[in-house]
Short mmCIF file of C-alpha atoms in Angstrom, two decimals:
data_model
loop_
_atom_site.label_atom_id
_atom_site.label_comp_id
_atom_site.label_asym_id
_atom_site.label_seq_id
_atom_site.Cartn_x
_atom_site.Cartn_y
_atom_site.Cartn_z
CA MET J 1 18.14 -2.36 -20.50
CA ASP J 2 15.05 -0.82 -18.97
CA GLU J 3 13.04 0.81 -21.86
CA ARG J 4 10.21 2.10 -19.69
CA GLU J 5 9.38 5.80 -19.54
CA PRO J 6 10.56 7.53 -16.52
CA GLY J 7 6.94 8.18 -15.30
CA GLU J 8 6.14 4.54 -15.82
CA THR J 9 9.18 3.45 -13.89
CA ASP J 10 8.24 5.57 -10.98
CA ARG J 11 4.73 4.18 -10.85
CA LEU J 12 6.17 0.82 -11.01
CA GLN J 13 8.44 1.49 -8.10
CA GLN J 14 5.51 3.03 -5.96
CA LEU J 15 3.73 -0.25 -6.74
CA VAL J 16 6.49 -2.42 -5.52
CA GLU J 17 7.00 -0.30 -2.44
CA SER J 18 3.23 -0.41 -1.59
CA ILE J 19 2.97 -4.09 -1.89
CA ALA J 20 6.09 -4.52 0.13
CA ALA J 21 4.90 -2.22 2.89
CA LYS J 22 1.65 -4.32 3.10
CA ILE J 23 3.76 -7.48 3.48
CA PHE J 24 5.88 -5.79 6.24
CA ASN J 25 2.87 -4.54 8.21
CA GLY J 26 1.00 -7.70 7.99
CA THR J 27 -1.85 -6.83 5.66
CA TYR J 28 -0.65 -9.42 3.32
CA ALA J 29 0.09 -12.41 5.42
CA PRO J 30 2.91 -14.99 5.03
CA GLY J 31 1.73 -17.72 3.04
CA GLN J 32 -1.14 -15.47 1.43
CA LYS J 33 -1.56 -15.95 -2.34
CA LEU J 34 -1.29 -12.73 -4.38
CA ARG J 35 -3.39 -12.98 -7.37
CA GLN J 36 -2.41 -10.65 -10.32
CA GLU J 37 -6.08 -9.85 -11.04
CA THR J 38 -6.89 -8.86 -7.51
CA LEU J 39 -3.80 -6.55 -7.24
CA ALA J 40 -4.64 -5.14 -10.50
CA GLU J 41 -8.04 -4.18 -9.34
CA GLU J 42 -6.88 -2.99 -6.03
CA TYR J 43 -4.03 -0.58 -7.47
CA ASP J 44 -6.30 0.25 -10.40
CA VAL J 45 -3.62 -0.79 -12.89
CA SER J 46 -3.27 -3.36 -15.50
CA ARG J 47 -1.71 -6.79 -14.93
CA THR J 48 1.45 -5.94 -16.68
CA PRO J 49 2.99 -3.62 -13.97
CA VAL J 50 1.56 -6.24 -11.42
CA ARG J 51 3.54 -8.98 -13.16
CA GLU J 52 6.70 -6.99 -13.12
CA ALA J 53 6.22 -5.81 -9.57
CA LEU J 54 5.76 -9.52 -8.31
CA ARG J 55 8.98 -10.32 -10.26
CA GLN J 56 10.90 -7.59 -8.39
CA LEU J 57 9.41 -8.72 -5.13
CA GLU J 58 10.40 -12.16 -5.83
CA ILE J 59 14.14 -10.90 -6.30
CA LYS J 60 13.79 -9.15 -3.21
CA GLY J 61 12.76 -12.36 -1.28
CA LEU J 62 9.46 -10.99 -0.22
CA VAL J 63 7.32 -13.46 -2.51
CA VAL J 64 7.85 -16.87 -4.23
CA GLN J 65 6.20 -17.51 -7.54
CA GLN J 66 5.51 -20.99 -8.94
CA ARG J 67 4.08 -21.92 -12.34
CA ARG J 68 0.43 -22.40 -12.48
CA TYR J 69 0.05 -21.36 -8.78
CA GLY J 70 1.20 -17.70 -8.68
CA ALA J 71 2.84 -15.57 -6.08
CA THR J 72 2.86 -16.50 -2.34
CA VAL J 73 3.94 -13.98 0.53
CA LEU J 74 7.27 -14.68 2.18
CA ALA J 75 7.21 -12.18 5.12
CA PRO J 76 10.88 -11.71 6.49
CA THR J 77 11.21 -13.15 9.92
CA THR J 78 12.82 -10.91 12.72
CA LYS J 79 16.01 -13.22 12.29
CA ASP J 80 16.09 -12.14 8.49
CA ILE J 81 15.64 -8.43 9.52
CA GLY J 82 18.29 -8.66 12.19
CA ALA J 83 20.61 -10.33 9.62
CA ASN J 84 19.78 -7.52 7.11
CA TYR J 85 20.69 -4.82 9.66
CA TRP J 86 24.00 -6.54 10.52
CA LEU J 87 24.90 -6.53 6.79
CA ARG J 88 23.80 -2.75 6.37
CA GLY J 89 26.09 -1.99 9.33
CA GLU J 90 29.06 -3.53 7.80
CA LEU J 91 28.45 -2.05 4.28
CA GLU J 92 27.50 1.35 5.61
CA GLY J 93 30.42 1.29 8.09
CA MET J 94 32.76 0.54 5.14
CA ALA J 95 31.12 3.44 3.15
CA THR J 96 31.56 5.88 6.09
CA GLU J 97 35.29 4.82 6.40
CA LEU J 98 35.91 5.64 2.71
CA ALA J 99 33.82 8.89 3.13
CA ALA J 100 36.23 9.97 5.85
CA ARG J 101 38.92 10.03 3.24
CA TRP J 102 36.78 11.28 0.12
CA ILE J 103 34.10 13.68 1.43
CA SER J 104 34.32 17.32 0.46
CA ASP J 105 34.35 20.20 2.68
CA ALA J 106 31.12 21.28 1.27
CA ASP J 107 29.49 18.02 1.90
CA LEU J 108 30.81 17.93 5.41
CA HIS J 109 28.98 21.29 5.93
CA ARG J 110 25.92 20.01 4.28
CA LEU J 111 25.93 16.91 6.53
CA GLN J 112 26.28 19.03 9.71
CA ILE J 113 23.16 21.08 8.52
CA VAL J 114 21.37 17.77 7.95
CA HIS J 115 22.22 16.61 11.17
CA ALA J 116 20.98 19.87 12.86
CA GLU J 117 17.64 19.29 11.06
CA CYS J 118 17.49 15.77 12.27
CA VAL J 119 17.74 17.20 15.72
CA ALA J 120 15.01 19.78 15.20
CA SER J 121 12.68 17.20 13.75
CA VAL J 122 13.23 14.80 16.77
CA ARG J 123 12.41 17.65 19.10
CA ALA J 124 9.29 18.65 17.09
CA LEU J 125 8.26 15.10 16.95
CA HIS J 126 8.49 14.56 20.83
CA GLU J 127 6.83 17.85 21.47
CA THR J 128 3.83 16.67 19.29
CA VAL J 129 3.53 13.33 20.89
CA ASN J 130 3.88 14.54 24.58
CA ALA J 131 1.36 17.25 23.97
CA ALA J 132 -1.15 14.55 23.13
CA GLY J 133 -0.58 12.92 26.62
CA GLY J 134 -0.42 9.39 25.38
CA ALA J 135 -3.53 9.50 23.19
CA PRO J 136 -3.54 8.68 19.51
CA CYS J 137 -1.72 11.52 17.93
CA PRO J 138 -2.69 12.01 14.13
CA THR J 139 -0.64 15.33 14.09
CA ALA J 140 2.55 13.34 14.54
CA ALA J 141 2.50 12.05 11.11
CA GLU J 142 4.16 15.41 9.61
CA PRO J 143 6.93 15.50 12.10
CA MET J 144 7.60 11.83 11.62
CA ARG J 145 7.74 12.07 7.96
CA HIS J 146 10.11 14.86 8.18
CA TRP J 147 12.48 12.83 10.51
CA VAL J 148 12.45 9.89 8.23
CA VAL J 149 13.30 12.09 5.28
CA LYS J 150 16.15 13.96 7.20
CA ASN J 151 17.48 10.71 8.51
CA GLN J 152 17.50 9.18 5.11
CA ALA J 153 19.31 12.30 3.76
CA PHE J 154 21.96 12.04 6.36
CA HIS J 155 22.70 8.52 5.38
CA ALA J 156 22.51 9.29 1.70
CA LEU J 157 25.05 12.13 2.00
CA ILE J 158 27.46 9.71 3.46
CA TYR J 159 27.47 6.86 1.28
CA SER J 160 27.30 9.05 -1.79
CA ALA J 161 30.58 10.45 -0.60
CA CYS J 162 32.51 7.27 -0.26
CA GLY J 163 33.83 7.39 -3.85
CA ASN J 164 32.64 3.75 -4.62
CA ALA J 165 29.51 3.41 -6.89
CA SER J 166 29.14 -0.25 -6.62
CA LEU J 167 29.15 -0.16 -2.72
CA GLU J 168 26.75 2.87 -2.79
CA ARG J 169 24.36 1.07 -5.11
CA SER J 170 24.47 -2.13 -2.88
CA ILE J 171 23.76 0.01 0.22
CA ARG J 172 20.74 1.84 -1.44
CA ASP J 173 19.21 -1.50 -2.74
CA LEU J 174 19.53 -3.09 0.68
CA HIS J 175 18.02 -0.05 2.54
CA LEU J 176 15.31 1.00 0.18
CA ASP J 177 14.13 -2.62 -0.59
CA TYR J 178 14.13 -3.79 2.88
CA THR J 179 14.27 -1.56 5.86
CA ARG J 180 12.63 1.65 4.78
CA ASN J 181 9.00 0.32 5.50
CA ILE J 182 10.07 -1.02 8.72
CA LEU J 183 11.50 2.42 9.71
CA ASN J 184 8.30 4.04 8.80
CA MET J 185 6.41 1.35 11.09
CA THR J 186 8.60 1.79 14.00
CA VAL J 187 9.58 5.40 14.28
CA LEU J 188 6.41 6.31 16.63
CA GLY J 189 7.56 3.38 18.76
CA MET J 190 10.84 5.12 19.50
CA HIS J 191 10.57 6.50 23.00
CA GLU J 192 12.52 9.71 23.80
CA SER J 193 15.62 8.04 25.02
CA ARG J 194 15.85 5.95 22.02
CA MET J 195 15.48 9.01 19.68
CA ARG J 196 18.12 10.81 21.81
CA LYS J 197 20.59 7.90 21.34
CA ASN J 198 19.88 7.94 17.73
CA ILE J 199 20.89 11.67 17.50
CA GLU J 200 23.99 10.84 19.66
CA HIS J 201 24.98 8.27 17.17
CA HIS J 202 24.41 10.74 14.27
CA ALA J 203 26.70 13.28 16.21
CA ALA J 204 29.58 10.78 16.82
CA ILE J 205 29.59 9.95 13.00
CA VAL J 206 29.78 13.62 12.15
CA GLU J 207 32.54 14.33 14.59
CA ALA J 208 34.57 11.35 13.31
CA LEU J 209 34.11 12.45 9.73
CA VAL J 210 35.00 16.12 10.49
CA ALA J 211 38.13 14.76 12.15
CA ARG J 212 38.85 12.59 8.95
CA ASP J 213 39.22 9.61 11.23
CA ALA J 214 38.37 6.63 9.01
CA LEU J 215 38.34 3.77 11.65
CA ALA J 216 36.25 5.82 14.09
CA SER J 217 33.93 6.85 11.33
CA ARG J 218 33.51 3.14 10.43
CA ASP J 219 33.02 2.07 14.01
CA ALA J 220 30.37 5.06 14.69
CA MET J 221 28.23 4.06 11.91
CA ARG J 222 28.46 0.21 12.39
CA THR J 223 27.42 0.93 15.98
CA HIS J 224 24.68 3.14 15.03
CA ILE J 225 23.00 0.71 12.37
CA GLN J 226 23.41 -2.52 14.73
CA ALA J 227 21.70 -0.52 17.52
CA SER J 228 18.90 0.39 15.19
CA GLY J 229 18.57 -3.15 14.17
CA ALA J 230 18.43 -4.36 17.70
CA PHE J 231 15.68 -1.77 18.31
CA VAL J 232 13.65 -2.82 15.37
CA VAL J 233 13.89 -6.52 16.04
CA ASP J 234 12.75 -5.88 19.71
CA TRP J 235 9.73 -3.69 18.62
CA LEU J 236 8.78 -6.29 16.05
CA GLU J 237 8.97 -9.21 18.56
CA LYS J 238 6.79 -7.10 21.19
CA ARG J 239 4.37 -6.11 18.65
CA PRO J 240 0.76 -7.66 19.26
CA ALA J 241 -0.08 -10.05 16.37
CA PRO J 242 -2.69 -8.62 13.95
CA ARG J 243 -6.20 -9.93 14.75
CA ARG J 244 -8.21 -11.68 12.13
CA SER J 245 -11.72 -11.42 11.12
CA ARG J 246 -13.93 -14.34 10.69
CA THR J 247 -13.17 -14.26 6.79
CA GLY J 248 -9.55 -14.57 7.75
CA ARG J 249 -8.58 -10.91 6.85
CA ARG J 250 -6.25 -9.05 9.28
CA PHE J 251 -7.18 -5.64 10.60
#
């Protein structure tokens, strides 16, 4: 039983997510040792939450800990990431099939609203990026964040409507612990046709759910997640390797 206060639990989760993000983006390189005292100083916390964060990251498969040696980064390979998306596709497909049977009319209406907001956020993101004419575009951060939030809300509505708490929990853990940081990293790499395809997938999912077609709902979601995984793996494989300074640090 977790006896931590709610605020303490939130801070710990933020610490876990921040360390995980740096593992995913290469700041903490595979094989790098993560010292508790260094992390405590970097995040301005005591060693106790760092110790717990490393324990959770080990459970997630992002670090390995050995007695008298400490924690070492185990960054996932593209094969690991592809396998993760495959599993997400199967689980979210199953949840969408169940949601077709159990989702309420009110939640269907909310899903249609969120889908429309996703479409609007994609349009705003591309208008911002296109206006920059290929130059670095710091103003894209806000529409990008808005799209990520709405995309997460779209999926969350569906698997919360599946009527299976264990399945919902498994999907949330799998998505939040593994792919959210990757999604944040790759979203600006999505060219316009890829974003349009993402919206088309969402529209197909909504259409199948409105029709209460369980099998079509499952297939539409599985197709969507697997296509997203293929894009992410391709993006990561083509991404230039981080450069190293003379001290060995990546930048």
